[in-house]
mmCIF file of C-alpha atoms in Angstrom:
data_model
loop_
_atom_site.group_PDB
_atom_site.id
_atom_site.type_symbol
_atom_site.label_atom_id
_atom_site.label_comp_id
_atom_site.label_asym_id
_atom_site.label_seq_id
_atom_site.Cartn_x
_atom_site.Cartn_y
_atom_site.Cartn_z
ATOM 1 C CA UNK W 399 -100.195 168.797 11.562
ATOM 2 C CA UNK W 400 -98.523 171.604 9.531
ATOM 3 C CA UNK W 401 -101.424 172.652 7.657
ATOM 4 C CA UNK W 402 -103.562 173.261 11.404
ATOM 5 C CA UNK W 403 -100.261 175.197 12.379
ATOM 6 C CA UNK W 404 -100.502 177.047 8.602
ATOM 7 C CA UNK W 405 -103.920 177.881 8.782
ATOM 8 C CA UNK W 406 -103.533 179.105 12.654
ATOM 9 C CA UNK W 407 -100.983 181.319 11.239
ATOM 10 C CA UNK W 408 -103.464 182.457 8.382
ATOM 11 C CA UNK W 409 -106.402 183.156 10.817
ATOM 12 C CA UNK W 410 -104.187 184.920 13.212
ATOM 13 C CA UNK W 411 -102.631 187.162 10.661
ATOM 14 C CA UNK W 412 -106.245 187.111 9.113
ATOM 15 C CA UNK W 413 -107.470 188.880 11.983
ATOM 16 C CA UNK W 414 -105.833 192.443 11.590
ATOM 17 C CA UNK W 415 -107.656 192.688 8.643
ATOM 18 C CA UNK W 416 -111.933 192.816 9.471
ATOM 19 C CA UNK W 417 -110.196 195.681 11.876
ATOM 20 C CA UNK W 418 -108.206 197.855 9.444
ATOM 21 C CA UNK W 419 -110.657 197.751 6.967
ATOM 22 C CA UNK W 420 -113.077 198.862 9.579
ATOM 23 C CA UNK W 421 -110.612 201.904 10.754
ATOM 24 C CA UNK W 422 -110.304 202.669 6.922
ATOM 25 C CA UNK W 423 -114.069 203.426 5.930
ATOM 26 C CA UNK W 424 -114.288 205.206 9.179
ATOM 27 C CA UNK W 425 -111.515 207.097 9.323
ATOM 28 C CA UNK W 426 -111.688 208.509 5.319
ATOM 29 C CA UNK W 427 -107.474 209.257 5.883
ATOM 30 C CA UNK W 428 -104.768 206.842 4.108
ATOM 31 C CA UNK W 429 -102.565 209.043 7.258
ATOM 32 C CA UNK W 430 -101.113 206.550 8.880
ATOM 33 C CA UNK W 431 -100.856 203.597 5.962
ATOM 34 C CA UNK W 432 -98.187 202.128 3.974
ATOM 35 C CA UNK W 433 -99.735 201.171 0.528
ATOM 36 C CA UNK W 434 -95.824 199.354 0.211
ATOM 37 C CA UNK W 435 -96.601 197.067 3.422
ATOM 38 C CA UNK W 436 -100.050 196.329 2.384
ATOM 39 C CA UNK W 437 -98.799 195.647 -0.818
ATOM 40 C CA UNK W 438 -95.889 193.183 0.436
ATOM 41 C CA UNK W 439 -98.388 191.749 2.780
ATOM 42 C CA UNK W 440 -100.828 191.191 -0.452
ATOM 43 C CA UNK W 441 -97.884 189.588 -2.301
ATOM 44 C CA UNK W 442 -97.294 187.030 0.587
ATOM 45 C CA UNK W 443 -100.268 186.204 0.534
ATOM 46 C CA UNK W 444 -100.822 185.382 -2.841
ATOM 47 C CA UNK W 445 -97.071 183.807 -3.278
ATOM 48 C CA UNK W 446 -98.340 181.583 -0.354
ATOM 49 C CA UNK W 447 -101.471 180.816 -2.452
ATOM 50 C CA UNK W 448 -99.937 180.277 -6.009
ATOM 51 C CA UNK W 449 -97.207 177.948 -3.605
ATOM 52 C CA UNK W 450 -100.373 175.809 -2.346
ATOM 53 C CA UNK W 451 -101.565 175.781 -6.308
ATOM 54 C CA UNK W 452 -98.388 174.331 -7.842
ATOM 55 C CA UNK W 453 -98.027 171.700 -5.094
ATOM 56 C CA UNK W 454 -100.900 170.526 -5.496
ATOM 57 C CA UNK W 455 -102.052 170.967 -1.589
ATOM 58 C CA UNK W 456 -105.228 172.239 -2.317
ATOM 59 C CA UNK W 457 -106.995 172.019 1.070
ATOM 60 C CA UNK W 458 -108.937 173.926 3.283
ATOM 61 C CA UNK W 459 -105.573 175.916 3.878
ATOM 62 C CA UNK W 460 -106.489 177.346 0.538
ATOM 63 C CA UNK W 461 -109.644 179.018 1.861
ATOM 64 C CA UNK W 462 -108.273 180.807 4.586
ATOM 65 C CA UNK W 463 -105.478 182.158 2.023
ATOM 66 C CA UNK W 464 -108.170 182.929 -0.332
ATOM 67 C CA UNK W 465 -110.704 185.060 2.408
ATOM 68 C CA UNK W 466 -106.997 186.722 3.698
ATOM 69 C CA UNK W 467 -106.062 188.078 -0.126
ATOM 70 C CA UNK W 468 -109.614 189.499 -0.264
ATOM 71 C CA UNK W 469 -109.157 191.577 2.915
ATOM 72 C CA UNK W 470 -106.144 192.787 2.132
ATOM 73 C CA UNK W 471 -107.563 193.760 -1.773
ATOM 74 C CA UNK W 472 -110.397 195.442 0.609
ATOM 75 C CA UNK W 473 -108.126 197.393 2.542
ATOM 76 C CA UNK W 474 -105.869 198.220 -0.633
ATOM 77 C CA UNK W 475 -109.088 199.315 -2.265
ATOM 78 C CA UNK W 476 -109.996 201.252 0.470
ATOM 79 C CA UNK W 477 -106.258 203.239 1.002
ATOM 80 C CA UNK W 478 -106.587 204.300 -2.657
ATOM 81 C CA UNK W 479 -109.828 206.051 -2.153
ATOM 82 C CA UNK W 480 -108.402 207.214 1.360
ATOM 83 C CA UNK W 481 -105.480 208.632 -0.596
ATOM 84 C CA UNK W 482 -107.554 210.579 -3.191
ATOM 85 C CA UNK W 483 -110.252 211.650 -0.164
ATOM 86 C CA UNK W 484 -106.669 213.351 1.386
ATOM 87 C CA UNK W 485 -105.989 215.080 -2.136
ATOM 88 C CA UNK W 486 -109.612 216.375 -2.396
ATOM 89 C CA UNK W 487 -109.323 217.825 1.352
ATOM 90 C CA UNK W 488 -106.063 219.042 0.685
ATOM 91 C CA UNK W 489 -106.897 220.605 -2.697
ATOM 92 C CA UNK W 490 -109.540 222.258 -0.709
ATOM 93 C CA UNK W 491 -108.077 223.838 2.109
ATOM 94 C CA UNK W 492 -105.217 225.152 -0.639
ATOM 95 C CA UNK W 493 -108.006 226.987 -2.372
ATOM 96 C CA UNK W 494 -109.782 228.025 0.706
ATOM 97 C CA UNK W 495 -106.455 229.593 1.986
ATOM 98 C CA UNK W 496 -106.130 231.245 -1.374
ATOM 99 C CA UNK W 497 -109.663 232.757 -1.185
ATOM 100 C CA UNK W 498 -108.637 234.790 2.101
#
């Protein structure tokens, strides 16, 4: 019974995730992101994995833990080339204001 109440949690939390990484491609901004939540968030989920490892519970729990990490590396993925798509626009519109 705890594992359907784990994975529950998993999916639900597991959710969030198709959505921000859809908000991230189309949005091209890291405004608005924390890469140290995402990061915490990645942690958990891996803790929570390596956890399921060492026990020895290797069920379909495991799955859902595995498809969550590789949303989150996704989004993470995504935030870094958000953050260097910000630096480009902002190195641009520093030499743009220097041209005038």
């Amino acid at each position: 019974m705890a594992q359907i109440f784990e994975t529950a949690m998993l999916v639900l939390f597991g959710i969030s995730w198709p959505i921000n990484i859809a908000k991230s491609i189309k949005s091209r901004t890291a405004k608005g992101k924390s890469m140290l939540f995402e990061l915490c968030i990645f942690s958990g989920y891996v803790v929570g994995l390596v956890g399921k490892l060492v026990n020895g519970s290797i069920t379909y729990v495991v799955a859902v833990y595995v498809l969550d990490v590789i949303m989150v590396t996704a989004d993470l993925i995504l935030t870094l080339r958000n953050l260097k798509l910000d630096k480009l626009r902002s190195s641009a519109a520093k030499q743009q204001a220097k041209s005038i």
